[in-house]
mmCIF file of C-alpha atoms in Angstrom:
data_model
loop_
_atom_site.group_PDB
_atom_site.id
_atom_site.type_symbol
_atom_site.label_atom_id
_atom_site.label_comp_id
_atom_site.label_asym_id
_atom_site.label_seq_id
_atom_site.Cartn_x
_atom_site.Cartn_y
_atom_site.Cartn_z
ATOM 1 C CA UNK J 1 3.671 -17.622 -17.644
ATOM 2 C CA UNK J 2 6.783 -15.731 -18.148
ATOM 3 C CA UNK J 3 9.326 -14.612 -15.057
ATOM 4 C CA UNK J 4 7.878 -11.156 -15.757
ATOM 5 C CA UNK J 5 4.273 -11.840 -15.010
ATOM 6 C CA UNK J 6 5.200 -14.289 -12.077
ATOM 7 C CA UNK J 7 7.101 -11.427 -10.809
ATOM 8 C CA UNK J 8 4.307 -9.050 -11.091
ATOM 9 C CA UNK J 9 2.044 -11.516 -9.609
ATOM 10 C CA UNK J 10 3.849 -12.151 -6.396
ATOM 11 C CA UNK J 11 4.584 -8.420 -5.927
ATOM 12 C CA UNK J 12 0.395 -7.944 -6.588
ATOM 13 C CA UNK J 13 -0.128 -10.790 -3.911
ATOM 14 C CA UNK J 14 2.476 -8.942 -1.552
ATOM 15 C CA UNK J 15 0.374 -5.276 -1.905
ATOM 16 C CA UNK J 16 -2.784 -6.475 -1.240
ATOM 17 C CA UNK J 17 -2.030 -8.270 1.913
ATOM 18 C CA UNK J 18 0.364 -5.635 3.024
ATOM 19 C CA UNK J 19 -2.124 -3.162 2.251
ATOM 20 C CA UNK J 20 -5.437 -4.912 3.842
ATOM 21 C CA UNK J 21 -3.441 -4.857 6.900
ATOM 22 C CA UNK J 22 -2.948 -2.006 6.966
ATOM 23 C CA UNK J 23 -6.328 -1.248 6.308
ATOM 24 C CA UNK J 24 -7.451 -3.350 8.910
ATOM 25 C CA UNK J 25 -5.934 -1.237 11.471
ATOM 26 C CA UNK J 26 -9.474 0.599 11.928
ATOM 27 C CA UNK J 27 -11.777 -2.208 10.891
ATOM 28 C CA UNK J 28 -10.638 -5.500 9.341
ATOM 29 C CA UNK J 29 -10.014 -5.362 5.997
ATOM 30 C CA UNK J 30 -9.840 -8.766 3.874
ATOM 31 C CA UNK J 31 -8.049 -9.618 0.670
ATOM 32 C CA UNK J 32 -8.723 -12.910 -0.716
ATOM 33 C CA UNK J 33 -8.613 -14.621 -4.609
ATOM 34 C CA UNK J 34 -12.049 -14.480 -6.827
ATOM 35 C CA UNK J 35 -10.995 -16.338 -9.850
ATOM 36 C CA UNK J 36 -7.958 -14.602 -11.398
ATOM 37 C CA UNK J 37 -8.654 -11.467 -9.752
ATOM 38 C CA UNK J 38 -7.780 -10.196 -6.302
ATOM 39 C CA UNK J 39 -10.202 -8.302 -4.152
ATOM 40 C CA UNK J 40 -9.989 -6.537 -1.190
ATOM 41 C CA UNK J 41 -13.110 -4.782 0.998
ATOM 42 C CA UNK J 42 -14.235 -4.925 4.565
ATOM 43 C CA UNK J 43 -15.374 -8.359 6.509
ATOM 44 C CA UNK J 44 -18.972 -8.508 6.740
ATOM 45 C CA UNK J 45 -20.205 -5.187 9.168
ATOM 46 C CA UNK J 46 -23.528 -4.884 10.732
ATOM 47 C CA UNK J 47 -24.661 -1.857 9.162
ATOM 48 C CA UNK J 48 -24.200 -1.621 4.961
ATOM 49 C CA UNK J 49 -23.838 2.602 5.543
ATOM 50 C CA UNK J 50 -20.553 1.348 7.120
ATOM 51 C CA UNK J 51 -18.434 -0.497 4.263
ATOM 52 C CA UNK J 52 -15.810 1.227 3.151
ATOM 53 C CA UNK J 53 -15.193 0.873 -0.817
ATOM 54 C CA UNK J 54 -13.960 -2.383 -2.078
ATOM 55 C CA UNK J 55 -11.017 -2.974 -4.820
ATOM 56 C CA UNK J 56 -10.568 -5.513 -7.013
ATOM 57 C CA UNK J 57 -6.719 -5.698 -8.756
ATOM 58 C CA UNK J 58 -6.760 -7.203 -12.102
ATOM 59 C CA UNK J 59 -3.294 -8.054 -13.854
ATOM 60 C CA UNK J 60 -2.995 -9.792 -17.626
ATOM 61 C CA UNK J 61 -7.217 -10.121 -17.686
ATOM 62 C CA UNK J 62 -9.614 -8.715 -20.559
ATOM 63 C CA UNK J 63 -11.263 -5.871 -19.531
ATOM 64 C CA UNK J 64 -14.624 -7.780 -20.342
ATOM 65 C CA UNK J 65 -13.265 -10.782 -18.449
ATOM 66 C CA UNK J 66 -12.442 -8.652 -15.280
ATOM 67 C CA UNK J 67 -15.977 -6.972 -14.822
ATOM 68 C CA UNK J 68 -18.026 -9.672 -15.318
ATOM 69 C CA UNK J 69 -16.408 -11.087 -12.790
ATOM 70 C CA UNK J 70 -16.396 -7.820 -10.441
ATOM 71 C CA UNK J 71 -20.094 -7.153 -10.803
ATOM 72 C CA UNK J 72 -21.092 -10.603 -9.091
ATOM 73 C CA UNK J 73 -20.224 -10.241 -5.561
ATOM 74 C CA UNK J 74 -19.002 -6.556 -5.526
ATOM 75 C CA UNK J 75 -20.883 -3.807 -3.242
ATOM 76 C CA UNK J 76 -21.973 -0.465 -4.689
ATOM 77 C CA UNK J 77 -19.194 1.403 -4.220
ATOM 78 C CA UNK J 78 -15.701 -0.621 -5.902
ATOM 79 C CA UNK J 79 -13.066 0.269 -7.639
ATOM 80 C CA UNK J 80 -10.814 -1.544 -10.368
ATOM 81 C CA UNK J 81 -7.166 -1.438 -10.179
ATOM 82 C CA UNK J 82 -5.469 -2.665 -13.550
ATOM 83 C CA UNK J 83 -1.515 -3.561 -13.031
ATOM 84 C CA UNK J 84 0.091 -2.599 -16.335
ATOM 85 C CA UNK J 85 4.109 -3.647 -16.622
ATOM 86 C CA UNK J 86 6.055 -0.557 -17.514
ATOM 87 C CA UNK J 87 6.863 -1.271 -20.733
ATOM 88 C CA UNK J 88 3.269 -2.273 -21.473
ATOM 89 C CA UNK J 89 0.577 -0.006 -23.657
ATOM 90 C CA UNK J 90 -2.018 1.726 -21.384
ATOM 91 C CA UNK J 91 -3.999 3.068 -24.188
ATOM 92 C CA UNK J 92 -6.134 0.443 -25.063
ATOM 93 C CA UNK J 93 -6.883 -0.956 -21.816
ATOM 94 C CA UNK J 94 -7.919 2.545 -20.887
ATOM 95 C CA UNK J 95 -10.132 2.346 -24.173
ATOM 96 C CA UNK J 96 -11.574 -0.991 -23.417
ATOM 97 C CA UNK J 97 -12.593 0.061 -20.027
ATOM 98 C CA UNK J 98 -14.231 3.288 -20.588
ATOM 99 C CA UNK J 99 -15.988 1.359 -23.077
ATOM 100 C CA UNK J 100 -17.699 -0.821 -20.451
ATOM 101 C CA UNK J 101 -18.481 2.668 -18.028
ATOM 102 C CA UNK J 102 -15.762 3.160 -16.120
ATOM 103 C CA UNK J 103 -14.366 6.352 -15.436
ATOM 104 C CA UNK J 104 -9.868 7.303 -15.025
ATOM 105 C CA UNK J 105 -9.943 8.152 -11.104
ATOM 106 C CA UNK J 106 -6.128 7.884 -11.004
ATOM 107 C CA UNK J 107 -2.697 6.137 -12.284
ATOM 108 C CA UNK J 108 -0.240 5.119 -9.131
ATOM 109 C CA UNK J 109 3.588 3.945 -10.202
ATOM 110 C CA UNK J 110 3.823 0.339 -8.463
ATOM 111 C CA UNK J 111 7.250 -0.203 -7.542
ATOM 112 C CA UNK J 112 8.923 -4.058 -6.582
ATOM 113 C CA UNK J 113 12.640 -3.568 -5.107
ATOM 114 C CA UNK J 114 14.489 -5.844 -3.582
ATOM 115 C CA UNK J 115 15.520 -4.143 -0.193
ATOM 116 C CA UNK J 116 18.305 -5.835 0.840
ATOM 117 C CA UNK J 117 20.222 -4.543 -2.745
ATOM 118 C CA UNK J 118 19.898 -1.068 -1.802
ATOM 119 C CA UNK J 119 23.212 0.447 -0.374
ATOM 120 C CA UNK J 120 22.734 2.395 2.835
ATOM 121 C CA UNK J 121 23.703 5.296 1.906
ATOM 122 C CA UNK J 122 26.011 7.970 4.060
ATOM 123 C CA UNK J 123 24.178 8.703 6.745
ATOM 124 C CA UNK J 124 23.181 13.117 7.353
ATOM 125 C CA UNK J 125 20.031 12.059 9.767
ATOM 126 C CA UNK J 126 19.014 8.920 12.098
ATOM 127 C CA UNK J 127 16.594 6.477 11.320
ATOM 128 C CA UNK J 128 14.403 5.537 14.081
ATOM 129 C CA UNK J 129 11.706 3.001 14.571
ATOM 130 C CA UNK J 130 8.627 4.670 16.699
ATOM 131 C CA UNK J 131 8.443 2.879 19.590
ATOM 132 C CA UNK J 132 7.850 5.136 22.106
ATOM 133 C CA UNK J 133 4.030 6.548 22.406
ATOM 134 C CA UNK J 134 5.881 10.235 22.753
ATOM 135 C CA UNK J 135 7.476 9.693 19.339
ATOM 136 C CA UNK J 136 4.296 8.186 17.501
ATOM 137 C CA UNK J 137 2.393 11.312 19.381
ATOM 138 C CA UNK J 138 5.079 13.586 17.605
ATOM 139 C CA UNK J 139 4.735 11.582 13.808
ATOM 140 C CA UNK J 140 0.364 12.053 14.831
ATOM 141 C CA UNK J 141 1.551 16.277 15.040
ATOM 142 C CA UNK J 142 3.482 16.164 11.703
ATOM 143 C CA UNK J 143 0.715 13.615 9.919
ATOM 144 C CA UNK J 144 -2.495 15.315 11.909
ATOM 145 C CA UNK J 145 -3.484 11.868 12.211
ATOM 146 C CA UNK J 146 -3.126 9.477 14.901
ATOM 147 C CA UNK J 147 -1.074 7.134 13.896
ATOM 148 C CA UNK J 148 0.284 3.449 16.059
ATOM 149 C CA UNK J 149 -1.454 3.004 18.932
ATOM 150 C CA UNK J 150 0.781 1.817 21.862
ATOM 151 C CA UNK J 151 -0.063 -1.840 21.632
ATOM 152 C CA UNK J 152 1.454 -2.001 18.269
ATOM 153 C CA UNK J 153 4.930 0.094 18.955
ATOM 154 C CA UNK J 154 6.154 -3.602 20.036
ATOM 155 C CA UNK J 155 9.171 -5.227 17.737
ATOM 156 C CA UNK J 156 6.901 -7.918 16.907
ATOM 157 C CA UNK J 157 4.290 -5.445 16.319
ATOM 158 C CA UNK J 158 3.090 -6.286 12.224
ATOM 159 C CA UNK J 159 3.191 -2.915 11.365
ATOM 160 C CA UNK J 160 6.435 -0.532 11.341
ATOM 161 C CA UNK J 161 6.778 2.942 11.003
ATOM 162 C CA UNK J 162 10.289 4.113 10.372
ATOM 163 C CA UNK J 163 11.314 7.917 11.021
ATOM 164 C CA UNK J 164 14.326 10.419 9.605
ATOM 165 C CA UNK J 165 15.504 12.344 12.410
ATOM 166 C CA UNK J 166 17.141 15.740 11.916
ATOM 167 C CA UNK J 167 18.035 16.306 15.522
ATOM 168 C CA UNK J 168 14.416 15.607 17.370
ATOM 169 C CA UNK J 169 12.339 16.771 13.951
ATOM 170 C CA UNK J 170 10.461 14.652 12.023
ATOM 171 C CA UNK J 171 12.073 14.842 8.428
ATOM 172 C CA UNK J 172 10.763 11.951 6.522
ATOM 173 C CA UNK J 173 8.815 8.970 7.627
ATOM 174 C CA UNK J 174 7.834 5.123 5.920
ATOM 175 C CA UNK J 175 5.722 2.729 6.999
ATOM 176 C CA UNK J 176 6.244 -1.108 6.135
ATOM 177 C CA UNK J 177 4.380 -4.531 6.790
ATOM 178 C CA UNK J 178 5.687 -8.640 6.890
ATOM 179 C CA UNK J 179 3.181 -9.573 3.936
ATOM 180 C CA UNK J 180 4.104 -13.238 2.275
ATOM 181 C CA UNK J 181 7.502 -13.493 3.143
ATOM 182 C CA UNK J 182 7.945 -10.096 2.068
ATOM 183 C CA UNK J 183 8.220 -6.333 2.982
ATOM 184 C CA UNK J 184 5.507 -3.624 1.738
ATOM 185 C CA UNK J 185 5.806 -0.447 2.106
ATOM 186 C CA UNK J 186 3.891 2.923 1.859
ATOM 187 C CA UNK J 187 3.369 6.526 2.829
ATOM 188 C CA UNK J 188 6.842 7.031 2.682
ATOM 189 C CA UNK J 189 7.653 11.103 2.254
ATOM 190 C CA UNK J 190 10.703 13.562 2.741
ATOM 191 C CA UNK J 191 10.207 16.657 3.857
ATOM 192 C CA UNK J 192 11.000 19.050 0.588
ATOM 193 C CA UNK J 193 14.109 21.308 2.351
ATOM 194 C CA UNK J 194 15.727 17.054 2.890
ATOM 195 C CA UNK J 195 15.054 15.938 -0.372
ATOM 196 C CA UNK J 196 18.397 14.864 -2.512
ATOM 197 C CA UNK J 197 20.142 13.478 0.325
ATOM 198 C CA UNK J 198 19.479 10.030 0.484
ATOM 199 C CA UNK J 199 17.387 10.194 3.244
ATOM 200 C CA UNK J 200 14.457 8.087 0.968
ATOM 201 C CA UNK J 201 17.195 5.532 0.273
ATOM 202 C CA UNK J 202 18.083 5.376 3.901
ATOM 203 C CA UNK J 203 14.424 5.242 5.076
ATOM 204 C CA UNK J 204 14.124 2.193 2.397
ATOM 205 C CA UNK J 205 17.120 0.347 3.242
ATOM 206 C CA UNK J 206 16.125 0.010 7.068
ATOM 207 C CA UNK J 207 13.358 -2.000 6.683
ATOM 208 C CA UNK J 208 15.851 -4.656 5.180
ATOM 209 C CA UNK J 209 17.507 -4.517 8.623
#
């Protein structure tokens, strides 16, 4: 195995724990190894109307390989994730899956930084962890979605959610999560009138801190 794919690897194992998680913040939400695969879905739920749809992430595996191996134990509603390194040809996995049924939904830029390299940068707005329920009420207004409840606003909470203020408004927001002696993060957006001012940077940098 080269650095390359153990480096891809370890940031795969890092997204699906951080992300499951998260996921699990509504209804627990496993990831765990089939084979060379990793899938994640919902822990066993009482009614089958209820499972949410399951995703398996497949990295350096045949397409042929990878769904014989998803259509054992996966529900009826999954989705395959393929990890492709940047400098790698998309075409004929794309081609080899198609080929078995499966239809495009999406492609997502997957992104391994370390965090602790990037340079805070000067600062125009503060960064602020939510950890008041009057500032996670005020991210729920700007996401219309409720977002930490107040028994996870602690600093040993897992979950973080970081905040750009421009004086008390909401300018750009991240959310990050401890996964494997790591940091993932997601959701993290700039409002378009902030953009180009290293406010993304600055958001990124603090969950080194």
């Amino acid at each position: 195995m080269t650095t390359a794919t153990r480096d891809i690897e370890a940031a795969i194992e890092v997204f699906v724990h951080g992300f499951s998680t998260d996921k699990s913040r509504s209804f627990p939400y496993e990831a765990s190894r089939v084979g060379p695969l990793w899938l994640m879905r919902d822990a066993e739920r009482k009614i089958a109307r209820d499972y949410r749809g399951e995703e398996w992430i497949v990295h350096d595996v045949a397409a042929e390989e990878a769904d014989a191996i998803v259509r054992q134990p996966a529900r009826p509603s999954f989705a395959v994730s393929v990890v492709i390194a940047n400098d790698g040809p998309d075409e004929p996995t794309r081609t080899a899956y198609k080929a078995l049924g499966y239809r495009l939904l999406r492609t997502e830029g997957f992104f391994v930084q370390s965090l602790r390299q990037i340079p805070d940068p000067p600062v125009i707005v503060s960064i602020e962890r939510v950890r008041t329920a009057e500032r996670a009420a005020q991210l729920g207004k700007v996401i219309r979605r409720r977002t930490l409840p107040d028994d996870q606003l602690g600093d040993d909470a897992p979950f973080r959610q970081y905040v750009a203020l421009d004086g008390d408004a909401i300018v750009g927001r991240v959310r990050s999560i401890d996964a494997v002696g790591a940091t993932w993060c997601s959701a993290m957006f700039v409002e378009p009138s902030h953009r180009r001012r290293g406010i993304g940077q600055a958001l990124m940098a603090k969950n080194a801190a």
